[in-house]
Structure formats: structure tokens, C-alpha cells
Coordinates of C-alpha atoms and ligand atoms in Angstrom, one line a residue:
Chain A
M1 CA -85.2 -2.2 12.7
S2 CA -83.4 -5.1 10.9
L3 CA -80.3 -4.1 9.0
L4 CA -79.8 -7.7 7.8
S5 CA -82.8 -9.9 7.4
V6 CA -82.3 -13.5 6.2
R7 CA -85.1 -15.9 5.3
G8 CA -85.0 -19.5 4.3
L9 CA -81.3 -19.4 3.6
S10 CA -79.7 -22.7 2.3
A11 CA -76.2 -23.1 0.9
G12 CA -73.4 -25.6 0.6
Y13 CA -70.5 -26.7 -1.5
G14 CA -71.9 -29.6 -3.5
A15 CA -75.3 -31.3 -4.0
A16 CA -76.3 -31.5 -0.3
P17 CA -76.7 -28.2 1.5
V18 CA -74.5 -27.6 4.5
I19 CA -76.9 -25.0 6.0
E20 CA -80.6 -25.3 5.5
D21 CA -83.6 -22.9 5.9
I22 CA -81.9 -20.4 8.2
D23 CA -83.7 -17.3 9.4
L24 CA -81.6 -14.7 11.0
D25 CA -81.8 -11.0 11.8
V26 CA -79.2 -8.4 12.7
R27 CA -80.5 -5.2 14.1
A28 CA -78.9 -1.9 13.1
G29 CA -76.2 -0.9 15.5
E30 CA -76.4 -4.1 17.6
I31 CA -74.1 -7.1 18.0
T32 CA -75.5 -10.5 17.1
V33 CA -73.6 -13.8 17.8
I34 CA -73.8 -17.2 16.2
L35 CA -72.8 -20.0 18.5
G36 CA -72.3 -23.6 17.5
A37 CA -70.0 -26.6 17.6
N38 CA -67.2 -27.3 15.1
G39 CA -68.7 -28.1 11.7
A40 CA -72.1 -26.7 12.6
G41 CA -72.0 -24.5 9.5
K42 CA -71.1 -21.1 11.0
T43 CA -68.4 -20.3 8.5
T44 CA -70.6 -21.5 5.7
T45 CA -73.3 -19.1 6.9
M46 CA -70.8 -16.2 6.8
R47 CA -69.6 -17.2 3.3
A48 CA -73.2 -17.4 2.1
L49 CA -73.9 -13.9 3.5
S50 CA -70.8 -12.4 2.0
G51 CA -71.4 -13.8 -1.5
E52 CA -68.6 -16.3 -1.6
I53 CA -70.9 -19.3 -2.2
K54 CA -74.2 -19.6 -4.1
V55 CA -77.3 -19.5 -2.0
S56 CA -81.0 -20.1 -2.2
G57 CA -83.4 -18.0 0.0
S58 CA -83.6 -14.3 0.7
I59 CA -80.9 -12.0 2.1
E60 CA -82.0 -8.5 2.6
F61 CA -79.4 -6.0 3.6
D62 CA -80.2 -2.3 4.3
G63 CA -83.5 -2.7 2.4
T64 CA -82.2 -4.4 -0.8
Q65 CA -81.9 -8.0 -1.9
I66 CA -78.3 -9.1 -2.0
A67 CA -78.6 -12.9 -2.4
N68 CA -76.2 -14.2 -5.0
L69 CA -74.5 -10.9 -5.7
R70 CA -70.7 -11.1 -6.0
P71 CA -68.6 -10.6 -2.9
D72 CA -67.1 -7.3 -4.1
Q73 CA -70.6 -5.9 -4.8
I74 CA -71.8 -6.9 -1.3
A75 CA -68.7 -5.4 0.2
R76 CA -69.2 -2.1 -1.6
R77 CA -72.7 -1.9 -0.1
G78 CA -71.3 -1.7 3.3
M79 CA -71.0 -5.3 4.6
R80 CA -67.5 -6.3 5.4
V81 CA -66.1 -9.6 6.5
V82 CA -63.1 -10.6 8.7
P83 CA -62.9 -14.2 7.5
Q84 CA -61.8 -17.1 9.6
G85 CA -58.0 -17.1 9.0
R86 CA -58.0 -13.4 8.6
G87 CA -57.4 -13.1 4.8
T88 CA -54.4 -10.9 5.2
L89 CA -52.7 -9.8 1.9
T90 CA -49.3 -11.2 3.0
S91 CA -47.1 -9.8 0.3
L92 CA -48.5 -6.2 0.6
S93 CA -47.3 -3.8 3.3
V94 CA -49.5 -3.1 6.3
R95 CA -50.2 0.3 4.8
D96 CA -51.3 -1.2 1.5
N97 CA -53.6 -3.7 3.3
L98 CA -55.3 -0.7 4.9
R99 CA -55.5 1.1 1.6
V100 CA -57.1 -1.9 0.0
G101 CA -59.7 -2.0 2.8
A102 CA -60.5 1.7 2.0
S103 CA -60.3 1.3 -1.7
A104 CA -64.1 1.6 -2.2
R105 CA -64.1 4.9 -0.4
T106 CA -64.2 8.1 -2.5
D107 CA -63.4 10.7 0.1
G108 CA -60.0 12.2 0.6
D109 CA -59.5 11.2 4.3
I110 CA -58.1 7.8 3.7
E111 CA -54.4 8.5 4.6
R112 CA -55.6 10.4 7.8
D113 CA -57.7 7.4 8.7
I114 CA -54.7 5.1 8.3
T115 CA -52.8 7.2 10.8
S116 CA -55.7 7.1 13.2
W117 CA -55.9 3.3 13.0
T118 CA -52.1 2.9 13.5
D119 CA -52.4 5.2 16.5
R120 CA -55.1 2.9 17.8
F121 CA -52.9 -0.2 17.1
P122 CA -49.3 0.9 17.6
A123 CA -48.0 -2.6 16.7
L124 CA -49.3 -1.9 13.2
G125 CA -47.8 1.5 13.1
R126 CA -44.4 0.2 13.9
R127 CA -44.6 -2.2 10.9
I128 CA -46.5 0.0 8.6
D129 CA -44.2 -0.5 5.6
Q130 CA -43.4 -4.1 6.2
P131 CA -45.1 -7.0 4.4
A132 CA -48.2 -8.0 6.4
G133 CA -47.0 -11.6 6.3
N134 CA -44.4 -10.6 8.9
L135 CA -47.0 -9.7 11.5
S136 CA -47.8 -12.1 14.4
G137 CA -51.1 -13.9 14.5
G138 CA -52.6 -11.3 16.9
E139 CA -51.3 -8.4 14.9
Q140 CA -52.8 -9.9 11.7
Q141 CA -56.1 -10.1 13.5
M142 CA -55.9 -6.4 14.4
L143 CA -54.9 -5.6 10.8
A144 CA -57.9 -7.7 9.5
L145 CA -60.2 -5.8 11.7
A146 CA -58.8 -2.4 10.8
R147 CA -58.8 -3.3 7.1
A148 CA -62.5 -4.1 7.3
L149 CA -63.4 -1.1 9.6
I150 CA -61.5 1.5 7.6
S151 CA -64.2 1.1 4.9
R152 CA -66.7 2.4 7.5
P153 CA -69.1 -0.6 7.0
Q154 CA -72.6 -0.6 8.4
L155 CA -72.3 -4.3 9.2
L156 CA -69.1 -6.2 10.2
L157 CA -69.0 -10.0 9.9
C158 CA -66.4 -11.6 12.1
D159 CA -65.6 -15.3 11.9
E160 CA -64.0 -16.5 15.1
P161 CA -61.8 -13.4 15.7
S162 CA -60.4 -15.0 18.9
L163 CA -59.1 -18.1 17.1
G164 CA -55.4 -18.7 18.1
L165 CA -55.1 -15.6 20.3
A166 CA -53.9 -15.6 23.9
P167 CA -56.8 -15.1 26.5
V168 CA -55.6 -11.6 27.5
I169 CA -55.5 -10.5 23.8
V170 CA -59.0 -12.0 23.3
R171 CA -60.4 -9.9 26.1
E172 CA -58.8 -6.8 24.6
L173 CA -60.2 -7.7 21.2
F174 CA -63.8 -8.0 22.6
A175 CA -63.4 -4.7 24.5
F176 CA -62.4 -3.1 21.2
L177 CA -65.4 -4.5 19.3
R178 CA -67.7 -3.1 22.0
E179 CA -65.9 0.3 21.8
I180 CA -66.4 0.3 18.0
Q181 CA -70.0 -0.6 18.2
E182 CA -70.6 2.1 20.8
S183 CA -68.6 4.9 19.2
L184 CA -69.4 4.2 15.5
G185 CA -72.7 2.4 15.7
T186 CA -71.4 -0.5 13.6
A187 CA -73.7 -3.5 13.7
M188 CA -71.8 -6.8 14.0
L189 CA -72.5 -10.5 13.3
L190 CA -70.0 -12.5 15.2
V191 CA -69.2 -16.2 15.1
E192 CA -67.5 -17.3 18.3
Q193 CA -66.6 -20.5 20.1
N194 CA -66.0 -18.7 23.4
A195 CA -69.7 -18.6 24.5
N196 CA -69.0 -16.7 27.7
L197 CA -67.3 -13.8 26.1
A198 CA -69.7 -13.7 23.2
L199 CA -72.8 -13.7 25.4
N200 CA -71.4 -10.8 27.3
L201 CA -70.8 -8.8 24.2
A202 CA -73.9 -9.6 22.1
T203 CA -77.5 -8.6 22.5
D204 CA -79.0 -11.3 20.2
V205 CA -77.9 -15.0 19.9
Y206 CA -78.5 -17.8 17.4
L207 CA -77.5 -21.3 18.1
L208 CA -76.6 -23.5 15.1
E209 CA -76.5 -27.2 15.0
V210 CA -75.7 -29.3 11.9
G211 CA -76.8 -26.5 9.6
R212 CA -80.0 -25.4 11.3
T213 CA -80.9 -22.8 13.9
V214 CA -82.0 -24.7 17.0
A215 CA -82.4 -21.8 19.4
Q216 CA -82.5 -18.1 19.3
G217 CA -83.1 -15.3 21.7
S218 CA -81.5 -12.4 23.6
A219 CA -78.1 -12.9 25.2
D220 CA -79.8 -12.4 28.6
D221 CA -82.1 -15.3 27.9
F222 CA -79.2 -17.5 27.1
I223 CA -77.3 -16.5 30.2
N224 CA -80.2 -16.9 32.5
N225 CA -81.8 -20.0 31.1
D226 CA -80.2 -23.0 32.8
A227 CA -81.8 -25.4 30.4
I228 CA -80.5 -23.8 27.3
R229 CA -77.1 -23.4 28.9
R230 CA -76.8 -27.0 29.9
A231 CA -78.3 -28.3 26.7
Y232 CA -76.3 -26.3 24.2
L233 CA -73.5 -24.5 25.8
G234 CA -72.3 -27.1 28.3
M235 CA -71.8 -24.5 31.1
Chain B
M1 CA -12.7 -4.1 -27.1
T2 CA -14.5 -2.8 -30.2
Q3 CA -16.2 -6.2 -30.6
L4 CA -17.0 -6.4 -26.9
I5 CA -18.8 -3.1 -27.0
E6 CA -20.8 -4.0 -30.1
R7 CA -21.7 -7.3 -28.6
L8 CA -22.9 -5.7 -25.4
S9 CA -24.9 -3.1 -27.3
D10 CA -26.5 -5.9 -29.3
G11 CA -27.2 -7.9 -26.2
L12 CA -28.8 -5.0 -24.4
T13 CA -31.1 -4.4 -27.3
N14 CA -32.4 -7.9 -27.4
G15 CA -32.3 -8.1 -23.6
F16 CA -34.6 -5.2 -23.3
V17 CA -37.1 -6.7 -25.7
Y18 CA -37.0 -10.0 -23.8
A19 CA -37.5 -8.1 -20.6
L20 CA -40.6 -6.5 -22.0
I21 CA -42.1 -9.9 -23.0
A22 CA -41.1 -11.4 -19.7
L23 CA -42.8 -8.5 -17.9
A24 CA -46.0 -9.1 -19.9
L25 CA -45.8 -12.8 -19.0
V26 CA -45.4 -11.9 -15.3
V27 CA -48.3 -9.5 -15.3
V28 CA -50.5 -12.2 -16.8
F29 CA -49.1 -14.8 -14.4
K30 CA -49.9 -12.6 -11.4
A31 CA -53.5 -12.2 -12.6
S32 CA -54.3 -15.7 -13.8
S33 CA -51.5 -18.0 -12.5
T34 CA -50.9 -19.2 -16.0
V35 CA -48.1 -18.6 -18.6
N36 CA -49.6 -17.0 -21.7
F37 CA -47.9 -19.0 -24.5
A38 CA -49.8 -16.8 -27.0
Q39 CA -48.3 -13.6 -25.6
A40 CA -45.6 -13.2 -28.3
E41 CA -48.0 -14.2 -31.1
M42 CA -50.5 -11.6 -29.8
A43 CA -47.7 -9.1 -30.0
L44 CA -46.9 -10.3 -33.6
F45 CA -50.5 -9.6 -34.6
T46 CA -50.5 -6.1 -33.4
T47 CA -47.0 -5.5 -34.9
Y48 CA -48.5 -6.5 -38.2
V49 CA -51.3 -4.1 -37.6
A50 CA -48.8 -1.3 -37.1
W51 CA -46.8 -2.3 -40.1
W52 CA -50.0 -2.4 -42.3
M53 CA -50.8 1.2 -41.1
T54 CA -47.3 2.4 -42.1
T55 CA -47.8 1.0 -45.6
R56 CA -50.9 3.2 -45.7
G57 CA -48.7 6.2 -45.0
I58 CA -49.5 6.6 -41.3
S59 CA -46.5 7.5 -39.1
I60 CA -44.9 4.7 -37.2
W61 CA -45.5 6.5 -33.9
L62 CA -49.3 6.8 -34.6
A63 CA -49.2 3.1 -35.7
L64 CA -47.5 2.2 -32.4
L65 CA -50.3 3.9 -30.5
A66 CA -53.0 2.1 -32.5
A67 CA -51.2 -1.2 -32.0
C68 CA -51.3 -0.6 -28.3
V69 CA -55.0 0.1 -28.3
V70 CA -55.7 -2.9 -30.5
G71 CA -53.5 -5.0 -28.2
F72 CA -55.3 -3.9 -25.1
I73 CA -58.7 -4.8 -26.6
I74 CA -57.5 -8.2 -27.8
G75 CA -55.8 -9.0 -24.5
A76 CA -58.8 -8.0 -22.5
A77 CA -61.2 -9.9 -24.8
I78 CA -59.1 -13.1 -24.6
E79 CA -59.2 -13.0 -20.8
R80 CA -62.9 -12.3 -20.6
T81 CA -64.1 -14.8 -23.2
L82 CA -61.6 -17.6 -23.3
V83 CA -59.3 -17.7 -20.3
R84 CA -61.8 -17.0 -17.5
P85 CA -64.3 -19.7 -18.5
A86 CA -61.4 -22.1 -19.0
E87 CA -60.0 -21.3 -15.6
K88 CA -63.2 -22.5 -13.9
R89 CA -62.3 -26.0 -15.3
G90 CA -58.8 -26.0 -14.1
E91 CA -55.2 -25.3 -15.1
M92 CA -54.9 -27.9 -17.9
P93 CA -57.8 -26.6 -20.0
T94 CA -56.4 -23.1 -19.6
L95 CA -53.0 -24.2 -20.8
L96 CA -54.6 -26.0 -23.8
I97 CA -56.6 -22.9 -24.7
L98 CA -53.5 -20.8 -24.7
V99 CA -51.5 -23.2 -26.8
A100 CA -54.4 -23.4 -29.2
L101 CA -54.5 -19.6 -29.3
F102 CA -50.8 -19.5 -30.1
T103 CA -51.3 -21.7 -33.2
A104 CA -54.5 -19.9 -34.2
I105 CA -53.1 -16.4 -34.0
N106 CA -50.0 -17.5 -35.9
A107 CA -52.2 -19.0 -38.6
I108 CA -54.4 -15.9 -38.8
D109 CA -51.3 -13.7 -39.2
G110 CA -50.3 -15.9 -42.1
L111 CA -53.7 -15.8 -43.7
I112 CA -54.1 -12.0 -43.4
W113 CA -50.5 -10.9 -44.1
G114 CA -48.9 -13.7 -46.1
L115 CA -45.8 -15.7 -45.4
E116 CA -43.2 -13.4 -47.0
Y117 CA -40.9 -11.2 -45.0
H118 CA -41.8 -7.5 -44.7
S119 CA -39.3 -4.8 -43.8
M120 CA -40.8 -2.5 -41.3
D121 CA -39.9 1.2 -40.4
G122 CA -38.3 1.6 -37.0
L123 CA -39.3 4.2 -34.5
F124 CA -35.7 5.6 -34.6
P125 CA -33.3 6.9 -37.4
A126 CA -31.6 3.9 -39.0
G127 CA -29.4 5.3 -41.6
L128 CA -25.8 4.1 -42.2
D129 CA -24.5 7.2 -40.4
D130 CA -26.9 7.1 -37.5
Y131 CA -24.4 5.9 -34.8
V132 CA -22.1 7.2 -32.2
S133 CA -18.6 5.9 -31.8
V134 CA -17.5 4.6 -28.5
A135 CA -13.8 3.5 -28.5
S136 CA -14.0 2.9 -32.3
A137 CA -17.1 0.7 -31.8
R138 CA -20.4 1.8 -33.4
I139 CA -23.5 2.1 -31.3
Y140 CA -26.5 2.8 -33.5
Y141 CA -29.3 5.2 -32.7
E142 CA -31.6 2.3 -33.3
D143 CA -30.2 0.4 -30.4
I144 CA -30.1 3.5 -28.1
G145 CA -33.7 4.2 -29.1
V146 CA -34.8 0.6 -28.2
W147 CA -33.1 0.9 -24.8
A148 CA -34.7 4.3 -24.1
A149 CA -38.1 3.2 -25.2
A150 CA -37.9 0.0 -23.1
I151 CA -36.7 1.8 -20.1
I152 CA -39.5 4.3 -20.3
A153 CA -42.1 1.5 -20.8
L154 CA -40.7 -0.5 -17.9
A155 CA -40.6 2.6 -15.7
V156 CA -44.2 3.4 -16.5
C157 CA -45.2 -0.2 -15.6
F158 CA -43.4 -0.1 -12.3
M159 CA -44.9 3.3 -11.5
V160 CA -48.5 2.1 -12.3
I161 CA -48.1 -1.1 -10.3
N162 CA -46.4 0.4 -7.2
K163 CA -47.7 3.9 -7.0
T164 CA -51.2 4.1 -8.3
R165 CA -54.6 3.0 -6.9
L166 CA -55.0 0.7 -9.9
G167 CA -51.7 -0.9 -9.2
L168 CA -52.7 -1.4 -5.6
L169 CA -55.9 -3.2 -6.7
M170 CA -53.8 -5.4 -9.1
R171 CA -51.3 -6.4 -6.4
A172 CA -54.2 -7.1 -4.0
A173 CA -56.0 -9.3 -6.5
A174 CA -52.8 -11.2 -7.3
D175 CA -51.9 -11.7 -3.6
N176 CA -55.2 -13.2 -2.5
P177 CA -58.2 -12.9 -4.9
A178 CA -60.8 -14.1 -2.4
S179 CA -59.7 -11.6 0.2
A180 CA -59.4 -8.8 -2.3
A181 CA -63.0 -9.4 -3.4
L182 CA -64.2 -9.3 0.2
S183 CA -62.6 -5.8 0.3
G184 CA -64.8 -4.7 -2.5
I185 CA -62.4 -5.2 -5.4
N186 CA -63.9 -6.5 -8.7
V187 CA -61.2 -9.0 -9.2
G188 CA -62.4 -10.1 -12.6
K189 CA -62.2 -6.6 -13.9
V190 CA -58.7 -6.2 -12.6
Y191 CA -57.6 -9.4 -14.3
T192 CA -59.1 -8.2 -17.6
F193 CA -57.1 -5.0 -17.2
G194 CA -54.0 -7.0 -16.5
W195 CA -54.3 -9.0 -19.7
G196 CA -55.0 -5.9 -21.7
S197 CA -51.9 -4.1 -20.2
A198 CA -49.7 -7.2 -20.8
A199 CA -50.8 -7.1 -24.5
V200 CA -49.8 -3.4 -24.7
I201 CA -46.4 -4.2 -23.3
G202 CA -46.1 -7.0 -25.9
S203 CA -47.1 -4.7 -28.7
I204 CA -44.3 -2.3 -27.8
A205 CA -41.8 -5.2 -27.7
G206 CA -43.0 -6.4 -31.1
I207 CA -42.7 -3.0 -32.7
L208 CA -39.2 -2.5 -31.2
I209 CA -37.9 -5.8 -32.4
A210 CA -39.4 -6.3 -35.9
P211 CA -37.4 -3.6 -37.7
I212 CA -34.1 -5.0 -36.4
S213 CA -34.9 -8.7 -36.3
P214 CA -33.0 -11.0 -38.6
H215 CA -36.4 -12.4 -39.5
Q216 CA -37.7 -8.9 -40.2
L217 CA -41.5 -8.9 -39.9
S218 CA -42.6 -12.4 -40.6
M219 CA -44.2 -15.4 -38.9
A220 CA -40.8 -16.3 -37.3
T221 CA -40.1 -12.8 -35.8
M222 CA -41.4 -13.6 -32.4
F223 CA -40.3 -17.2 -31.9
P224 CA -36.9 -16.3 -30.4
V225 CA -38.5 -13.5 -28.4
L226 CA -41.0 -16.0 -26.9
I227 CA -38.4 -18.5 -26.0
Y228 CA -36.0 -16.0 -24.4
G229 CA -38.8 -14.0 -22.9
S230 CA -40.4 -17.0 -21.2
A231 CA -37.0 -18.2 -20.1
A232 CA -36.4 -14.7 -18.6
A233 CA -39.7 -14.7 -16.8
I234 CA -39.1 -18.2 -15.4
I235 CA -35.5 -17.4 -14.4
G236 CA -36.9 -14.2 -12.7
G237 CA -39.4 -16.3 -10.8
L238 CA -42.6 -15.8 -12.8
N239 CA -44.1 -13.5 -10.2
S240 CA -41.4 -10.9 -9.9
L241 CA -41.5 -7.9 -12.1
G242 CA -37.9 -6.9 -11.3
G243 CA -36.9 -10.5 -11.9
A244 CA -38.4 -10.5 -15.4
V245 CA -36.3 -7.4 -16.3
V246 CA -33.1 -8.8 -14.8
G247 CA -33.8 -12.2 -16.4
G248 CA -34.4 -10.6 -19.8
L249 CA -31.2 -8.4 -19.8
T250 CA -29.1 -11.3 -18.5
L251 CA -30.3 -13.6 -21.3
G252 CA -29.9 -10.9 -24.0
L253 CA -26.3 -10.3 -22.9
A254 CA -25.5 -13.9 -22.5
E255 CA -26.9 -14.8 -25.9
S256 CA -24.9 -12.1 -27.6
L257 CA -21.6 -12.8 -25.8
I258 CA -21.9 -16.5 -26.2
T259 CA -22.6 -16.3 -29.9
G260 CA -19.8 -13.9 -30.3
Y261 CA -17.1 -15.6 -28.3
V262 CA -17.9 -19.3 -27.9
G263 CA -17.1 -20.4 -31.4
F264 CA -18.7 -23.8 -31.4
I265 CA -22.1 -22.5 -30.3
G266 CA -22.6 -20.0 -33.1
P267 CA -25.9 -18.7 -34.3
Q268 CA -27.5 -22.2 -34.6
L269 CA -27.3 -23.3 -31.0
H270 CA -27.9 -20.1 -29.1
Q271 CA -31.6 -20.7 -28.4
T272 CA -30.6 -23.9 -26.8
T273 CA -28.3 -21.9 -24.5
A274 CA -31.3 -19.9 -23.2
L275 CA -33.0 -23.2 -22.3
A276 CA -29.8 -24.5 -20.7
V277 CA -29.4 -21.4 -18.6
M278 CA -33.0 -21.7 -17.5
V279 CA -32.7 -25.3 -16.5
I280 CA -29.6 -24.6 -14.5
V281 CA -31.2 -21.7 -12.7
L282 CA -34.3 -23.8 -11.9
L283 CA -32.1 -26.7 -10.6
V284 CA -30.3 -24.3 -8.2
R285 CA -33.4 -22.3 -7.2
P286 CA -36.7 -23.9 -8.1
T287 CA -38.6 -20.6 -7.5
G288 CA -36.4 -18.7 -9.8
I289 CA -33.8 -16.1 -8.8
F290 CA -36.4 -13.6 -7.5
G291 CA -39.4 -15.8 -7.0
S292 CA -40.9 -15.5 -3.6
R293 CA -42.2 -18.2 -1.4
R294 CA -45.4 -16.9 0.0
L295 CA -45.1 -15.3 3.4
E296 CA -47.7 -16.8 5.6
R297 CA -48.2 -17.0 9.3
V298 CA -51.4 -18.0 10.9
Ligands
ATP301 N1 -64.9 -25.8 1.0 C1 -65.7 -26.8 1.5 N2 -66.0 -27.8 0.6 C2 -66.8 -28.8 1.1 N3 -67.3 -28.9 2.3 C3 -67.0 -28.0 3.2 C4 -66.2 -26.9 2.8 N4 -66.1 -26.0 3.9 C5 -66.8 -26.6 4.9 N5 -67.4 -27.8 4.5 C6 -68.2 -28.6 5.3 O1 -69.3 -27.9 5.7 C7 -69.6 -28.2 7.1 C8 -69.7 -27.0 7.9 O2 -68.4 -26.3 7.9 P1 -68.2 -24.9 8.5 O3 -66.8 -24.5 8.1 O4 -69.3 -24.0 8.0 O5 -68.3 -25.1 10.0 P2 -68.0 -24.2 11.2 O6 -69.2 -24.1 12.0 O7 -67.5 -22.9 10.8 O8 -66.9 -25.0 12.0 P3 -65.6 -24.4 12.8 O9 -66.1 -24.1 14.2 O10 -64.7 -25.6 12.9 O11 -65.0 -23.3 12.1 C9 -68.6 -29.2 7.5 O12 -69.1 -30.5 7.5 C10 -67.5 -29.1 6.5 O13 -66.9 -30.3 6.3
MG302 MG1 -65.7 -21.9 10.9

């Protein structure tokens, strides 16, 4: 069952589209990864899905058409993005960043959830009332994830969450994403340069090259198929 | 001593009004990254509305309320219909629109209400005997009332911005609009609300100053308030609410003391002093006294 179903998606920043005619599915509760070289159009795909740039084509999320809705409308329907570069609200405190993440929720459990997230990431708890701009890069990545997840999204979009993080932190991060997927059933669409880690985490894979999907399949196919690995992943 | 106390009292009164206008400018700047040159003229318009209501026998307090409502609607409408479309074309068109709006509103005020001076009822008792004596200096209830009203208005603003959900959304939208939108915040709506609120603050400032202004209620009432108010906002750093208040009070007191004690400046030159103070502050600290460099670490 597809939670997100994309057909014939094209988008860009000027006259010429950067991504063209992309078909893509994310199954409910599963992790899907987009691989591709620098400049392939991965971030552009994410921005097209989250409503930040105009698109042509069809984007169906949870049974309804969301193409060309505003980012805030899409976010409130349960699709959240951790953008490349994290998008931290630097002048707001860590706590207020989390409150902003939860601002579309109407239940009364938000403060309790903030506590449970800071229990999960003690580094955030220690700096809960400091401006988020004071956090280290890794801590900001944790905050960005927590800020998206505290809204309890059905689908989490993550654009290169490992960027700029030390290898040991990256492994922790991927373990955490797996834990979230297993415990909460959150579906994820991940953009990642680290193909090894990504293929281990994901069940479905898309390979993007200059704005088009050139290969797709299950993560196992990608891991086991020497031809694909050599041709596209250089490993 | 007597003169000093009276000067300080005067300075505080003007300073609080400058602080309110500066605060309105900062609220708009945080929303739209632009200085609303028309802010004081918008306030003049709603002050005229309140004055007109009092001439129809409506109490000044009700008129104040009505002026705030009208102000909110005008502020919100200007953001939605003029500023937002202009912003898509860049900073220069936005500035031009606001300068044009300044002139247009001033002209409309003249057309509707005429060029003569009107005396306007104050919110507070203003009889000859309505004062308290402090060390033989007279502090009028009018002044005390302005201080109290301004303090309440400022306190409500700070409460809303720092303690409410709405304030949280405003701060998020000002910090990083793209990221706030990705968190589900309708940034456009928040900006519209910001412009509306700024116009409410401006309306309060206008109604506080018009009854005691040397220009009474006339086309010229808000010029000095605009000059000192923008100088205060810029000194405060343009994006600091606290800075706007400190800037406004500092300029109000400086104006009053300089006019009173520095003979050669006198009443003619004192608006130039505001600009001089502003230039000096900006030379020493280009981001204003309280202006923040953005904290960023990637
Ligand atoms: N804001 C923009 N305006 C114009 N062109 C852009 C913009 N952002 C990206 N592009 C162009 O679109 C193409 C795809 O960029 P995109 O950021 O989607 O790549 P990416 O796959 O995410 O790369 P990376 O791995 O480096 O993050 C590039 O050629 C880039 O120059
Ligand atoms: Mg990218």
C-alpha cells in the first residue's frame, strides 16, 4: 500500500526543469532511499514533494492530491521534512523549536512529549532553554529530527541527515531512524550519499542521475546485483 | 531640581510614545524585513477616526477601542494586498510602496479631515489642577496616564510574543520563514497578523500623543513621532523589541534634556539631535545597541 505515490513529477528553479518525469512510491511504514551523485536533483525532489517549489505531475499522499499545495498545508497533513542544512530556528530556544514542531498538534501532551524527546537526547535536555544556534552540528541534527518527529508525522523526509557528522554519530543516527520506524511505524524517504548505510536501512531504493530515475528496486537487489553496484554506486 | 523633574517627566512621556512606534516598526520588520515608513501615518489616520468619534459624543475609551480595530484591519489589509505582492519583486519595490503609502495616507487624512488643527480629548484628566507635586515640580496626571498606558501596552506585547502560542509562531516565522512553513506554520497569515498588531500599537501611540502634542491633532502630529520612533527602532537594532523600548525612552529623555539645557539647540534643532544620536550609535555599532547577529552554526 503506497503512502506516497508520485507520477510524472517535474520541477526546477527556472525555465528548464531540474528533475523530470519522476515516478516514485513510498510504502506505508517502510523506509525508501534516494541515491545519487551531487547535483543529481535529490534535494530538488525533496523540495518538490514538500511544496517549496512549483511542480507539474501528480503527488498523491495518503489518498489525496498534494501537488502545489503550500509547504505548511502539506506539513499539516502529516508529511514532515528535515531539510538539508537542518533548518534550525537559531534564535529560538531548543524547547521553542520543539514546540514549533508540535504547533499543529491539538492534543494536550506536547510538554510531556518534549520531556520524552529530551530524555531520548540528553544533549538537547541540557540546553533546553538555550538558543538552538548554540548547539553543535550533531546536536542540531538531533533537534531537527526531534522537531519533525514530535508532530507525529506519517511520512518523514530526510535530506542527507548524515552530512557533516562524525562516522560514529552517523551510525547512531541510522540506528535511531530504524528504531523510530519500528516503534512508531513512521514511513521515511531518505536522501543519502552513504550508500552502504542507506542500503542497510532501507527496503526500497531509487537511483537518480541528472534529474531522472535510472534504476529502482529493493535494497537487497541493489546490494546483491554486482552490475548495479559497479555501475552506479562504485562499490 | 524642579526644572529637571519636569524635563524628565516630559521626556518620559514622549519617550514612551516613541517606544510604542519603534515597537510597531520592529514587529513589522521582524515579519517583513522592511521599515514601514507609513506606520506613523497609519496611526494618524486611526487617531483621526477616534477624534471624529469623540466629536459625535462617543467616549474616548470606546473611540480608542474602535481605532485599534480599524487599525488592525488596515494594517492587515495593507500587508495582504500591497506589501506581500511587492515583496515578491524585491526590497526596492516594497520600500517604494511604503513611501507612496506614507504620502497617500497623509493626503487622504487632509482630504477627509481638513488641514486645520483639532484639539482632541485625552484619555486622562487634564485640568489645571490635575497634577501631583514632587519637590515643587508638577507632574500632570496626563503624563502619568501616558506612562501607565504605554507600560501596559508594552507589557501585553511582550507577554503575547514571549508567552503565547501565537507569539511562538511569530518568532518562528521571523527567525526562518521557510523552516517555519515546513513545520506547518502559515507564515503569510502570521505576517498579516503582525502588521495588524503593529497598527494597533501605532493607534495607541497616536491617541496618547495627539492630545498633548504641540501640533495638536493635525497633519504634522506624527512627523516628529515618526522621526524619533524610527531612530529609536534603528538604535535598538530594528529586530529587538527590548531595544525599541530602550531606544524610545533614551531619545525621549535626551530630546527633553537637550532642549531644556543646551541653549543653542532649542526647539528648532532638536529633531536633528535624534538623527545625530542615531548616526553616532550606528557608527559605533552597525547592528544597533541590541541588534543581533544571527547565530548560525552548520
Ligand atoms: N535554488 C536553486 N536555484 C537554481 N538552481 C538550483 C537551485 N538549487 C539547486 N539548483 C540546481 O539544481 C540541480 C540539482 O540540485 P540539487 O540540490 O537538487 O542536487 P542534490 O542531488 O541534492 O545534490 P547534493 O548531493 O550536492 O545535495 C543542480 O544543478 C543545482 O545547480
Ligand atoms: Mg542535496
